[in-house]
PDB file of C-alpha atoms and ligand atoms in Angstrom:
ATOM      1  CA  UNK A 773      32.507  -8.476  13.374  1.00  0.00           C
ATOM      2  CA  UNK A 774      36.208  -7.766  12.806  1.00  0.00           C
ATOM      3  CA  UNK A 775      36.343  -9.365   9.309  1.00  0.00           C
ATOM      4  CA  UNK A 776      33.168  -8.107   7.795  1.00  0.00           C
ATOM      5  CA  UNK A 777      33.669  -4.554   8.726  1.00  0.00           C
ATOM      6  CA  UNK A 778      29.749  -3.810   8.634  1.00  0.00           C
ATOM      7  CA  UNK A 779      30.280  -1.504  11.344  1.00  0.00           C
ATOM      8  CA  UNK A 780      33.611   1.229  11.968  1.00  0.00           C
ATOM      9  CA  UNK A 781      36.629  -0.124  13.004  1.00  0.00           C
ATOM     10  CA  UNK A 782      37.277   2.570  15.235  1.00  0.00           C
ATOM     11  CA  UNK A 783      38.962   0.494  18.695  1.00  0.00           C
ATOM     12  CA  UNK A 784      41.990  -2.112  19.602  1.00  0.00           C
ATOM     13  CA  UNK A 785      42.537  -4.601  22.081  1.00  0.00           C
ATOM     14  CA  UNK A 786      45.920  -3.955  22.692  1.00  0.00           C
ATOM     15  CA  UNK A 787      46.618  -6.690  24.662  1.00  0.00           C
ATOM     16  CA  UNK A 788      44.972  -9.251  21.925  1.00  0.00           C
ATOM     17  CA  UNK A 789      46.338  -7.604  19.200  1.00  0.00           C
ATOM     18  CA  UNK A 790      43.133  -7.351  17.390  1.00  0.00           C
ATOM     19  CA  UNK A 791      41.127  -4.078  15.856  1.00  0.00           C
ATOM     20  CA  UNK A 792      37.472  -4.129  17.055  1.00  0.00           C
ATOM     21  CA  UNK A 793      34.594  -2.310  15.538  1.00  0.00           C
ATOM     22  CA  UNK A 794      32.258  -0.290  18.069  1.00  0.00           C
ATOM     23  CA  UNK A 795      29.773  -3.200  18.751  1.00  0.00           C
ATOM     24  CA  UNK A 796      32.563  -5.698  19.589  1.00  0.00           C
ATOM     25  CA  UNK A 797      34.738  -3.272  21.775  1.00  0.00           C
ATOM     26  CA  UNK A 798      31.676  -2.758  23.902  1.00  0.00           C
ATOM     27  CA  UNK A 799      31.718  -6.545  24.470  1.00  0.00           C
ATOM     28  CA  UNK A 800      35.403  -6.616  25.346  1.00  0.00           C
ATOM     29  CA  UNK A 801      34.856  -4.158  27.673  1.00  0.00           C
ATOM     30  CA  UNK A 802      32.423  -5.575  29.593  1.00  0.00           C
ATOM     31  CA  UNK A 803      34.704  -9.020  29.787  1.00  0.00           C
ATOM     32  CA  UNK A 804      36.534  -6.936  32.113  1.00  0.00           C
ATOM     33  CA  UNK A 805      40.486  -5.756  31.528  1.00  0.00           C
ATOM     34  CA  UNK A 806      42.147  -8.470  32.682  1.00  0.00           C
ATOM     35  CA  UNK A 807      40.567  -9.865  29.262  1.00  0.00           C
ATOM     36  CA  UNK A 808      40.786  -7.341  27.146  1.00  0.00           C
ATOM     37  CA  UNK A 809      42.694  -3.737  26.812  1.00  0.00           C
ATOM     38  CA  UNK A 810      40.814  -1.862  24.086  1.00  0.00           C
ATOM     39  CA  UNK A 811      41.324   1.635  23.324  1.00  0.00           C
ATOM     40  CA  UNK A 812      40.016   4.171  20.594  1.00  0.00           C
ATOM     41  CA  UNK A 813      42.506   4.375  17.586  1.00  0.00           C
ATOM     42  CA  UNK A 814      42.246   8.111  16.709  1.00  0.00           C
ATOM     43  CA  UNK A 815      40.808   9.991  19.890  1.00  0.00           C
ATOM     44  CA  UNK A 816      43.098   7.937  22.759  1.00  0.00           C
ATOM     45  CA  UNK A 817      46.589   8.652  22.929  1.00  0.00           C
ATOM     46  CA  UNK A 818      49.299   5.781  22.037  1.00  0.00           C
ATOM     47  CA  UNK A 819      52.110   6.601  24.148  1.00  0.00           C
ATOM     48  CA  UNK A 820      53.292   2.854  24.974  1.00  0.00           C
ATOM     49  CA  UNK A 821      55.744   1.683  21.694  1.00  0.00           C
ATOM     50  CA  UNK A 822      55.354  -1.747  22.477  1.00  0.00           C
ATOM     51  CA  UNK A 823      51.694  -1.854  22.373  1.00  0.00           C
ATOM     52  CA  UNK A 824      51.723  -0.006  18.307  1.00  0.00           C
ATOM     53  CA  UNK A 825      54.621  -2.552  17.981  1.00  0.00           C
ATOM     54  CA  UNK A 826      51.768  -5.660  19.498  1.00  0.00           C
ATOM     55  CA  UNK A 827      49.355  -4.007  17.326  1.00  0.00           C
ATOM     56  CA  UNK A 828      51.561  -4.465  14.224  1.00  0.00           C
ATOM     57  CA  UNK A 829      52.818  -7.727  14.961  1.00  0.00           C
ATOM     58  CA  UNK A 830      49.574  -9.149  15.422  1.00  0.00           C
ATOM     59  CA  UNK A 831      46.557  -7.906  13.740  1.00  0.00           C
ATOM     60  CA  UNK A 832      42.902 -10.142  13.595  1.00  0.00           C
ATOM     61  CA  UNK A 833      44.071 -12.696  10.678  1.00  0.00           C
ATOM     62  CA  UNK A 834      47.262 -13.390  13.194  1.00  0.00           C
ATOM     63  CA  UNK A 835      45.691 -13.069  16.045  1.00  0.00           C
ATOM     64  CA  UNK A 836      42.749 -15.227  15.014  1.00  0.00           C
ATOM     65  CA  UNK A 837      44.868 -17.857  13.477  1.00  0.00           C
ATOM     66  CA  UNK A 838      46.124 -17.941  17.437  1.00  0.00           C
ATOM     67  CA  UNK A 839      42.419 -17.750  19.163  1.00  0.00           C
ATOM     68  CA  UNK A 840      40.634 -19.812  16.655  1.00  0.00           C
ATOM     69  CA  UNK A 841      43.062 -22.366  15.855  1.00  0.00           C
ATOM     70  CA  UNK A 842      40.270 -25.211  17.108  1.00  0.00           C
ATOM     71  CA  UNK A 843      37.317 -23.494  16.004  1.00  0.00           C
ATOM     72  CA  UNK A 844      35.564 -26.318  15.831  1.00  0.00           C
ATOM     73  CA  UNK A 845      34.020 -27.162  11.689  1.00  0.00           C
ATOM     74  CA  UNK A 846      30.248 -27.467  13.153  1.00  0.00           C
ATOM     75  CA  UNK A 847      30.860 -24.029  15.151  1.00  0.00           C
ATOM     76  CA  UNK A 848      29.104 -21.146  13.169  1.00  0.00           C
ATOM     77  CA  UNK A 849      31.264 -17.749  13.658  1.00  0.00           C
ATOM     78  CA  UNK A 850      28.793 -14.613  13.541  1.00  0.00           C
ATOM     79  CA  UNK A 851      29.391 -11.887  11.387  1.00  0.00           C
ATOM     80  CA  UNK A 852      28.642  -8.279  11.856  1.00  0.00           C
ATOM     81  CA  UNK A 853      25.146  -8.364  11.159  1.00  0.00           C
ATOM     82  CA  UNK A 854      24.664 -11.347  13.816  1.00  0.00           C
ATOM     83  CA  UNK A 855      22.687 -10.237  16.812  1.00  0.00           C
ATOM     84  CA  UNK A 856      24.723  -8.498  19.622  1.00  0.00           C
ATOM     85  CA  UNK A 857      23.874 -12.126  22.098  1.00  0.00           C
ATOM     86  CA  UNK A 858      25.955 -14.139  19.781  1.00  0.00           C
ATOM     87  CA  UNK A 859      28.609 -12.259  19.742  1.00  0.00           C
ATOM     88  CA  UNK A 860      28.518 -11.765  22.878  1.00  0.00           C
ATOM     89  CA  UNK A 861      28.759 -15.642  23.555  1.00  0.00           C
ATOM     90  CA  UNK A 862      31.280 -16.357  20.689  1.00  0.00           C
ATOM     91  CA  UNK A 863      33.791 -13.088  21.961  1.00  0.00           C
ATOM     92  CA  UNK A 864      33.221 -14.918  25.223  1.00  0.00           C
ATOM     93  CA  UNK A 865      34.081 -18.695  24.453  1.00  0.00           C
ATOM     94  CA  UNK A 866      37.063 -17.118  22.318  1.00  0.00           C
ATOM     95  CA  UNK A 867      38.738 -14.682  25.005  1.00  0.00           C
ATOM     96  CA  UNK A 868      37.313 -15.443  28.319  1.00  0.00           C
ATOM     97  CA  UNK A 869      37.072 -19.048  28.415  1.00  0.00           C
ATOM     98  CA  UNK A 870      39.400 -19.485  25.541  1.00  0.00           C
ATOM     99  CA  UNK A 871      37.603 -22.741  23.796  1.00  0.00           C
ATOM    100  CA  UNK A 872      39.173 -22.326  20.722  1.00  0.00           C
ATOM    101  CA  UNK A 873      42.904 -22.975  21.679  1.00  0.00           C
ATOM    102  CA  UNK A 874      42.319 -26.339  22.893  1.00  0.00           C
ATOM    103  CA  UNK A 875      40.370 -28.951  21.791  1.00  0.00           C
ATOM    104  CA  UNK A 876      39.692 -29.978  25.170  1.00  0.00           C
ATOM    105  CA  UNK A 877      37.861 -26.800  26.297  1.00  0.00           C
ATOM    106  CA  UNK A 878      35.201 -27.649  23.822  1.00  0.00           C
ATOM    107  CA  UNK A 879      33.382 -31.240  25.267  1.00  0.00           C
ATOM    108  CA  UNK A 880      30.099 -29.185  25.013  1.00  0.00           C
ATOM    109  CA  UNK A 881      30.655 -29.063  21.055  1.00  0.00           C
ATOM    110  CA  UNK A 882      32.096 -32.413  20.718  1.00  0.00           C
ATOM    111  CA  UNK A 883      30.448 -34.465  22.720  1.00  0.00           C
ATOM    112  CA  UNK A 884      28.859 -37.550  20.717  1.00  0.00           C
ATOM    113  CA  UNK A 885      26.097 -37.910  23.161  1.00  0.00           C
ATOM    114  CA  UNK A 886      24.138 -34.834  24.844  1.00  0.00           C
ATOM    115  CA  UNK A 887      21.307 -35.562  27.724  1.00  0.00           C
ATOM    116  CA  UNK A 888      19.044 -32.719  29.061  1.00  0.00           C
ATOM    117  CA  UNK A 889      15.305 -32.351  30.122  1.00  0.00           C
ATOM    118  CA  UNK A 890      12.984 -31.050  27.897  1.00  0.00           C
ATOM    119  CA  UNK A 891       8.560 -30.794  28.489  1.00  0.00           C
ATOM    120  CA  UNK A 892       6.774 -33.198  26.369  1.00  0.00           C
ATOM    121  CA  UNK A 893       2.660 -33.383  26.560  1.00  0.00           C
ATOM    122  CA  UNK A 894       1.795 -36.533  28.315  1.00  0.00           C
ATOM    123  CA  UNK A 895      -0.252 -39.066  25.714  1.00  0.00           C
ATOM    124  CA  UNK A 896      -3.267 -39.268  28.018  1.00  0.00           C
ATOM    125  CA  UNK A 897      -2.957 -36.001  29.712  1.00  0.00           C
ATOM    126  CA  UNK A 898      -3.604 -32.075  28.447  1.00  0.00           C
ATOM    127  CA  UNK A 899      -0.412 -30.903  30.824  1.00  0.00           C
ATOM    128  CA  UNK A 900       3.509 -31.490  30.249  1.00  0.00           C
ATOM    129  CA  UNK A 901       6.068 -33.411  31.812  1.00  0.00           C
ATOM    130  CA  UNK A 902       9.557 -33.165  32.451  1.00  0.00           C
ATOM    131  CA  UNK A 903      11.220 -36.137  30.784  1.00  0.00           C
ATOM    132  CA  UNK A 904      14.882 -36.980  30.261  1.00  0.00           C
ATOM    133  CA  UNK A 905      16.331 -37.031  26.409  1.00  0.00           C
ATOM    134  CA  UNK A 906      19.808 -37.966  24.785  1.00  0.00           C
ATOM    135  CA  UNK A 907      20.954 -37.312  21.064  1.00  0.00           C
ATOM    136  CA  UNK A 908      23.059 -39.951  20.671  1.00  0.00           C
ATOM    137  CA  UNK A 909      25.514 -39.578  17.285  1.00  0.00           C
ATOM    138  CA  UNK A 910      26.928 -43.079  17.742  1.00  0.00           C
ATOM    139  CA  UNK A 911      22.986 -44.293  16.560  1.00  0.00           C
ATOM    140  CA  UNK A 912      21.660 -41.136  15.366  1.00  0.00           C
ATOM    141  CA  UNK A 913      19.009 -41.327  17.015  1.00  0.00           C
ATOM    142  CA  UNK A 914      17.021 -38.966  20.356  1.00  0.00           C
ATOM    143  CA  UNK A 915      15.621 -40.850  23.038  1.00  0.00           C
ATOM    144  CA  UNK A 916      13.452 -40.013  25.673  1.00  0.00           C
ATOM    145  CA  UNK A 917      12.373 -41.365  28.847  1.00  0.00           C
ATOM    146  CA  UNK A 918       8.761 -42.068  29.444  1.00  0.00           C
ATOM    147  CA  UNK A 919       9.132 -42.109  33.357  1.00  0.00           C
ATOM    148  CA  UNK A 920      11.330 -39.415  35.456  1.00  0.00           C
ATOM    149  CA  UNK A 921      13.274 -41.594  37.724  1.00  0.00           C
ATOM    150  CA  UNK A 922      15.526 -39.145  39.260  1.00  0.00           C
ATOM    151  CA  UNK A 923      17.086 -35.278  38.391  1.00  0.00           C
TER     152      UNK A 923
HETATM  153 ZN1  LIG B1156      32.822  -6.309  15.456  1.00  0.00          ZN
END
């Protein structure tokens, strides 16, 4: 991705301040341009100032430092060579839903308990069931619930 430089750094996001390489800018696109205002740095015309001005204000370590300031420890950033879904979904939680500027945005990531569903084989029977679990990091421990009360 932008630090790695595995692929060209060919594009901006003007309005992030940030140079993208041409798997990333395809992702910033699609976030729509109320996210994101990329443009090609050699073949698109600069004729706005204040956007080269943006551009050399800012940067990816500045504008990073800004966007990622609560990245949280546990959260794994993908590199270049990660597969175009997780970029996707990290470009996404950094821009679009902006997780990283506020702690608070992140519950999903710091959450000491997490419940969901998952199919486990019944002990008697060859078919699964849908039965409730919950990692728990106050006991360390995953539970799960032999009988379905309720979804
Ligand atoms: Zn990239």
């Amino acid at each position: 991705m932008n630090y790695s430089f595995t692929n060209k750094v060919e594009y901006a996001s003007y309005n992030l301040g940030v140079f993208l390489c041409t798997t990333c800018v395809g992702i910033h696109r699609s976030m729509g341009t109320h996210i994101s205002q990329t443009r090609h740095l050699r073949v698109d015309r600069w004729l706005d100032e204040n956007q080269i001005i943006f551009m050399e204000q800012h940067g990816n370590e500045v504008s990073n430092a800004h966007y990622e300031r609560y990245l949280p420890d546990c959260y794994r950033r993908p590199d270049g060579c990660a597969p175009a879904v997780l970029l996707e979904q990290f470009i996404r939680a950094k821009y679009e839903r902006e997780e990283f500027l506020e702690p608070a945005r992140q519950v999903g990531y710091m959450a000491s308990t997490k419940s969901g569903h998952l199919m486990k084989r019944g002990r008697d029977a060859a078919k699964f069931e849908i039965r409730r679990f919950e990692l728990s990091e106050a006991t360390n421990t995953l539970s799960y619930y032999v009988k379905e009360v309720s979804w």
